[in-house]
PDB file of C-alpha atoms in Angstrom:
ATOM      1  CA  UNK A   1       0.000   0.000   0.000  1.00  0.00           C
ATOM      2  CA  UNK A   2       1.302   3.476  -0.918  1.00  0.00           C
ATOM      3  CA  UNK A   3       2.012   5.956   1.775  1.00  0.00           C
ATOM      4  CA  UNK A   4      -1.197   8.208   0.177  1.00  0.00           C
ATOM      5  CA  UNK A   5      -3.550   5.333  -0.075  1.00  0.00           C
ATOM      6  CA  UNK A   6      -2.617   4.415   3.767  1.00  0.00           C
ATOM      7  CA  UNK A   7      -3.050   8.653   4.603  1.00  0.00           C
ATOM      8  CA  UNK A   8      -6.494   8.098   3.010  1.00  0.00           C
ATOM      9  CA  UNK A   9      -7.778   5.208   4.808  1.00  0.00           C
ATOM     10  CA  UNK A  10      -6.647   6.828   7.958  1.00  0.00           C
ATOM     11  CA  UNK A  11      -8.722   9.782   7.072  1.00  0.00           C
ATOM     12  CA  UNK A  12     -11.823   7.667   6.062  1.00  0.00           C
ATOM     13  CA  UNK A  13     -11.434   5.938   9.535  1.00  0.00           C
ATOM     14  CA  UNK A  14     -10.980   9.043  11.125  1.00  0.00           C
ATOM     15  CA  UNK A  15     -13.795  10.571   9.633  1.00  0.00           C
ATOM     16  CA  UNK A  16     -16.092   7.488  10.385  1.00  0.00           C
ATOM     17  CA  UNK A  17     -15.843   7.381  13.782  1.00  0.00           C
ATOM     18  CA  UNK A  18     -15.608  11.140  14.003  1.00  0.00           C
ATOM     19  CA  UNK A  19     -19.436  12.036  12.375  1.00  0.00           C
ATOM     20  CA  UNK A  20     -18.746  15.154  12.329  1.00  0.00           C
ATOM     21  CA  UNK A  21     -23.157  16.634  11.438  1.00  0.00           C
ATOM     22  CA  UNK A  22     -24.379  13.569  13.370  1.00  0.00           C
ATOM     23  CA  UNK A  23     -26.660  15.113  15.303  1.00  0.00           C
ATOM     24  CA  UNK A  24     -29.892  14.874  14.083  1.00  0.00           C
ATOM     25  CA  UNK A  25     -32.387  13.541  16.693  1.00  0.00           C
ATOM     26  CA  UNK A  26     -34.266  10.264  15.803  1.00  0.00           C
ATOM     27  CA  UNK A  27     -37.637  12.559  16.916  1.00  0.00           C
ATOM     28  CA  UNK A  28     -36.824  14.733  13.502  1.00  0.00           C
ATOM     29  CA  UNK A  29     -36.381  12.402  10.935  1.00  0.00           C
ATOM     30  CA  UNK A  30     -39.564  12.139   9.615  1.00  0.00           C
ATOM     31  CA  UNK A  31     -42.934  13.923   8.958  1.00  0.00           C
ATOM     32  CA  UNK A  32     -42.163  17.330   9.905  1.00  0.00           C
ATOM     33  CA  UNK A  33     -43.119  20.397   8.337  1.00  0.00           C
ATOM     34  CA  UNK A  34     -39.859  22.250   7.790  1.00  0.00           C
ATOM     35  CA  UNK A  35     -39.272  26.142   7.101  1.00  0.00           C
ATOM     36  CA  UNK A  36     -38.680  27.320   3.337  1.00  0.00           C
ATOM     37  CA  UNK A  37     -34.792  27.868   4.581  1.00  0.00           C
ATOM     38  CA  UNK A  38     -34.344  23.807   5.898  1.00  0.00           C
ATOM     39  CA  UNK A  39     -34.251  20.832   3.424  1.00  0.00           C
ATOM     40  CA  UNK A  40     -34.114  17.602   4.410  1.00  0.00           C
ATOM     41  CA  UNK A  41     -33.757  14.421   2.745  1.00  0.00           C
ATOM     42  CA  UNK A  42     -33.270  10.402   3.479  1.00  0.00           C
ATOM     43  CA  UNK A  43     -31.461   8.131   1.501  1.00  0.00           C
ATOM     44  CA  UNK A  44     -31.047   4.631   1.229  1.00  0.00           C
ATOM     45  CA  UNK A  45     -28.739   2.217  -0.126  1.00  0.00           C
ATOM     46  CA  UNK A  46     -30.504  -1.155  -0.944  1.00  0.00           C
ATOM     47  CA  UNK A  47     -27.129  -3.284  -1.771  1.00  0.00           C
ATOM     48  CA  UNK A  48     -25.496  -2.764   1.650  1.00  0.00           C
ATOM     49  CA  UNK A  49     -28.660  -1.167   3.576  1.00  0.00           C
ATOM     50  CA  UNK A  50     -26.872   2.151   4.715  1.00  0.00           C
ATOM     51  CA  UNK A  51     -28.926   5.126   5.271  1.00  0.00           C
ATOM     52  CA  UNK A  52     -28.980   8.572   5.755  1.00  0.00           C
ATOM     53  CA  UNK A  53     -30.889  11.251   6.475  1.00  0.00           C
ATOM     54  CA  UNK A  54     -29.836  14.732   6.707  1.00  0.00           C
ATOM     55  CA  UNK A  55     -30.916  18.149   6.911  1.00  0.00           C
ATOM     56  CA  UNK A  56     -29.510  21.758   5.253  1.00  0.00           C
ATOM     57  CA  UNK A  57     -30.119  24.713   7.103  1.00  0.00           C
ATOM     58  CA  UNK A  58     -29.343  27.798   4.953  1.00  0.00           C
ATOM     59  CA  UNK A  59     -29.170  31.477   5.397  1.00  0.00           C
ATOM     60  CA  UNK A  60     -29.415  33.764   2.520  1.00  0.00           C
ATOM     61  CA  UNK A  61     -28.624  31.509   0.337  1.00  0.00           C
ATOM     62  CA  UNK A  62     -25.793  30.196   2.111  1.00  0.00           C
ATOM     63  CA  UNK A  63     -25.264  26.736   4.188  1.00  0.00           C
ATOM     64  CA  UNK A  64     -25.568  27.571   7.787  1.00  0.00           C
ATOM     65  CA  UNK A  65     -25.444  23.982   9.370  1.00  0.00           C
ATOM     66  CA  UNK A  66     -25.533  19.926   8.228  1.00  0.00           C
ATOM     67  CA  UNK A  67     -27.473  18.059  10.363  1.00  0.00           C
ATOM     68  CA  UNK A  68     -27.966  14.269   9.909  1.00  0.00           C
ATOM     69  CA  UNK A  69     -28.076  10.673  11.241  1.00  0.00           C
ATOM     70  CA  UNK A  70     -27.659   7.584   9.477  1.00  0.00           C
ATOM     71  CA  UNK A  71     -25.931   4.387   9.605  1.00  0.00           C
ATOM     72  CA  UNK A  72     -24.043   1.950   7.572  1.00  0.00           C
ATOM     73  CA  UNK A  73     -20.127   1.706   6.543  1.00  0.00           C
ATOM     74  CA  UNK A  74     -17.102   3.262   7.113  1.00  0.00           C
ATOM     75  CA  UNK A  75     -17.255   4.774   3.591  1.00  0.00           C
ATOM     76  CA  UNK A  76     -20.578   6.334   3.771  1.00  0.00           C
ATOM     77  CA  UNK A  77     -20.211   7.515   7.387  1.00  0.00           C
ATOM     78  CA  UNK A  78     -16.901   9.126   6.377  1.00  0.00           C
ATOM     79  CA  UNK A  79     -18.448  10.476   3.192  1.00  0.00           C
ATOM     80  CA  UNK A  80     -21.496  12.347   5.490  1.00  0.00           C
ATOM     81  CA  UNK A  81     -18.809  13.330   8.125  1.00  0.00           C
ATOM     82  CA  UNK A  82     -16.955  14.843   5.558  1.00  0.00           C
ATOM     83  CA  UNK A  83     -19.972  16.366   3.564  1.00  0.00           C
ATOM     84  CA  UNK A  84     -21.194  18.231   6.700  1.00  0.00           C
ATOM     85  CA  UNK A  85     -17.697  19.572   7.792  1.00  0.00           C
ATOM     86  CA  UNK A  86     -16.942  21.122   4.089  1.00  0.00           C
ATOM     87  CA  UNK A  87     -20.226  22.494   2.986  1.00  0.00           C
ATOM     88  CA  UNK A  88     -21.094  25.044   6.086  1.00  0.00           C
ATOM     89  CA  UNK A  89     -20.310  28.883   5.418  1.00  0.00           C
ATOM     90  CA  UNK A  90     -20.589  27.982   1.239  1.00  0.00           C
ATOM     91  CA  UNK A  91     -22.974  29.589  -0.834  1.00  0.00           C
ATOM     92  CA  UNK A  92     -25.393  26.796  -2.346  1.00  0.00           C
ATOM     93  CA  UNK A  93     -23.585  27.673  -6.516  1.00  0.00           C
ATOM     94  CA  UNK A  94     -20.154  26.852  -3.971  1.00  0.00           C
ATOM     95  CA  UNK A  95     -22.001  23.549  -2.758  1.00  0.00           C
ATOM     96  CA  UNK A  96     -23.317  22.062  -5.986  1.00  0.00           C
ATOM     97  CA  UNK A  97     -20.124  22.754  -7.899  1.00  0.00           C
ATOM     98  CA  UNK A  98     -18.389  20.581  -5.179  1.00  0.00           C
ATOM     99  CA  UNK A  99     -21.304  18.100  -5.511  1.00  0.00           C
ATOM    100  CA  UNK A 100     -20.761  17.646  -9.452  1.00  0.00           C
ATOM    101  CA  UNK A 101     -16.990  17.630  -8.878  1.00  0.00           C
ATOM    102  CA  UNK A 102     -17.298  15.037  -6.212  1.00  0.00           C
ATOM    103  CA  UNK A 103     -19.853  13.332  -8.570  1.00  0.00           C
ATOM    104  CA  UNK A 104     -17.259  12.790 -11.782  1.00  0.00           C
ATOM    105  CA  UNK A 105     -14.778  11.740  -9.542  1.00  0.00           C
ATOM    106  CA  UNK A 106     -16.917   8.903  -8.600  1.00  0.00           C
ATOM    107  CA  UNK A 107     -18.085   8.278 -11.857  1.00  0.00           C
ATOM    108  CA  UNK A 108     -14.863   7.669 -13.236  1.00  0.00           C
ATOM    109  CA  UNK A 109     -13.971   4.708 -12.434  1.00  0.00           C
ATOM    110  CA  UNK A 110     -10.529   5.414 -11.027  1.00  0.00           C
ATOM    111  CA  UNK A 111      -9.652   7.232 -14.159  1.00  0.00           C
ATOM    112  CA  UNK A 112     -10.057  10.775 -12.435  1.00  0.00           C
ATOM    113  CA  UNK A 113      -8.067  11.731  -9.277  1.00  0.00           C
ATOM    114  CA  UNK A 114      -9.661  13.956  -7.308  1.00  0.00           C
ATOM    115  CA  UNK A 115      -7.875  17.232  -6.708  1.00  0.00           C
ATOM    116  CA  UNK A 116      -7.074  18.141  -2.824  1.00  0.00           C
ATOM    117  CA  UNK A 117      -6.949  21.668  -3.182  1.00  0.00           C
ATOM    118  CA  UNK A 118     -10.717  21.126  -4.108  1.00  0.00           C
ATOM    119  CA  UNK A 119     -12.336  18.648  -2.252  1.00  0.00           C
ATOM    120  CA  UNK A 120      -9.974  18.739   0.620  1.00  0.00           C
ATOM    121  CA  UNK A 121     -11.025  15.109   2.927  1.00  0.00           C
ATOM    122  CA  UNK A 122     -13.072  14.066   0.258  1.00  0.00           C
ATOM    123  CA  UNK A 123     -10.074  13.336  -1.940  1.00  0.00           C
ATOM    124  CA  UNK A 124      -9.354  10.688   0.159  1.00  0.00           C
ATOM    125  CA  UNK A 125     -12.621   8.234  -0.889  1.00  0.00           C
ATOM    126  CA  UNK A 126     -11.757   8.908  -4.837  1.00  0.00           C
ATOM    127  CA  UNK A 127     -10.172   5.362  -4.442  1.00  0.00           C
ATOM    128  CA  UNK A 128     -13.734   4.383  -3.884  1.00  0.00           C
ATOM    129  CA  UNK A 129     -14.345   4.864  -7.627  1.00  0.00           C
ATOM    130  CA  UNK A 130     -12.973   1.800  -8.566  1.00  0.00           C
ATOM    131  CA  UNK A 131     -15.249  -0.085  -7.025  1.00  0.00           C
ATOM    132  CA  UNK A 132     -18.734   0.663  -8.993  1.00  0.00           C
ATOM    133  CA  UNK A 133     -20.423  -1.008  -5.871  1.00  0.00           C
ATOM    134  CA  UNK A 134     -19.133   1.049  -3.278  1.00  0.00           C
ATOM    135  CA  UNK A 135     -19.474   4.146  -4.977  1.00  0.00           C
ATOM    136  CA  UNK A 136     -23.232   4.646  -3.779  1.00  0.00           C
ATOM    137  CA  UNK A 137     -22.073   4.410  -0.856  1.00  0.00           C
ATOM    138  CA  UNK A 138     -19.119   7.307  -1.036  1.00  0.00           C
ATOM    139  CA  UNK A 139     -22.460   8.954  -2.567  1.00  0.00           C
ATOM    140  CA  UNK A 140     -25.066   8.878  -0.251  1.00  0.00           C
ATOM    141  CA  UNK A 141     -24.804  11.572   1.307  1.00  0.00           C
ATOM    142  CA  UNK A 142     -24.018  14.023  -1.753  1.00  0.00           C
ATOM    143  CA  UNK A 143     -27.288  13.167  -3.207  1.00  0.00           C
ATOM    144  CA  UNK A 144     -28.640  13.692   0.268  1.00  0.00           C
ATOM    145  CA  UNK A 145     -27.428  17.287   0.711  1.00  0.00           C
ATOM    146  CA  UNK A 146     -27.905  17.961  -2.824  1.00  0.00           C
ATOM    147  CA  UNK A 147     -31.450  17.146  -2.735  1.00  0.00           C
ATOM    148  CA  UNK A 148     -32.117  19.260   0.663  1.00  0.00           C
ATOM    149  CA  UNK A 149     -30.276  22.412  -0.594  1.00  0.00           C
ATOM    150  CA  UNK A 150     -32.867  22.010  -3.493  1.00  0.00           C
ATOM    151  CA  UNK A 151     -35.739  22.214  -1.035  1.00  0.00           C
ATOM    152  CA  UNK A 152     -34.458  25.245   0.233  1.00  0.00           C
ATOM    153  CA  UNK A 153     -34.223  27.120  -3.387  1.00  0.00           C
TER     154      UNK A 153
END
């Protein structure tokens, strides 16, 4: 194992147990009416059964707090640990370009490397790309917070 891929798994470990966002109470998941600023949306991953729910909290326009609870693999609780820690104090353009960057990344492959200076942590699950059934899983939470900043448009 190379010195970067053993850097990454320590961050995707890291990043796993840390769940950075993980604090959305069971009580909110579900059925709530929600202001026009809050989106919130839950996502499942049939294959492997993680799941994810999280919420996007905006302020004019820009990503004031991720809030979410899930469960499932290192890679997907990494992914929304990540997710939650990079897209606060971004403007929602800021957000999706990161979404569609982290998107083609994933798409790839293994073909595309992700760029650091870009996605920062998230670089470190573009390994995940080269493993098409894992890659929902790097994804969940993307689609998630994609999805809830939509609500709040």
């Amino acid at each position: 194992m190379s010195s970067l891929d053993s850097l990454y798994q320590q961050i995707i470990l890291e990043q796993a147990k840390a769940r950075h966002g993980a604090d959305l109470p069971n009580e909110h998941l579900q059925g709530l009416h929600l202001p026009a600023n809050v989106g919130q949306c839950h996502q499942l991953n049939p294959v492997c059964g993680d799941e994810i729910t999280l919420r996007i909290d905006t302020a004019s326009g820009v990503v004031a707090g991720i809030h979410w609870a899930g469960d499932g693999c290192a890679i997907s609780m990494a992914s929304a640990s990540i997710f939650s820690e990079m897209m606060v104090g971004l403007e929602s353009g800021e957000v999706h370009s990161l979404i569609a960057n982290f998107r083609e990344v994933m798409r790839s492959r293994g073909k595309l490397q992700a760029d650091e200076e870009v996605l920062g942590d998230a670089a470190a699950l573009s390994g995940v790309s080269k493993f098409p059934a894992r890659v929902k899983c790097a994804m969940l939470a993307w689609v998630a917070g994609e999805d809830a900043l939509n609500q709040t448009m």
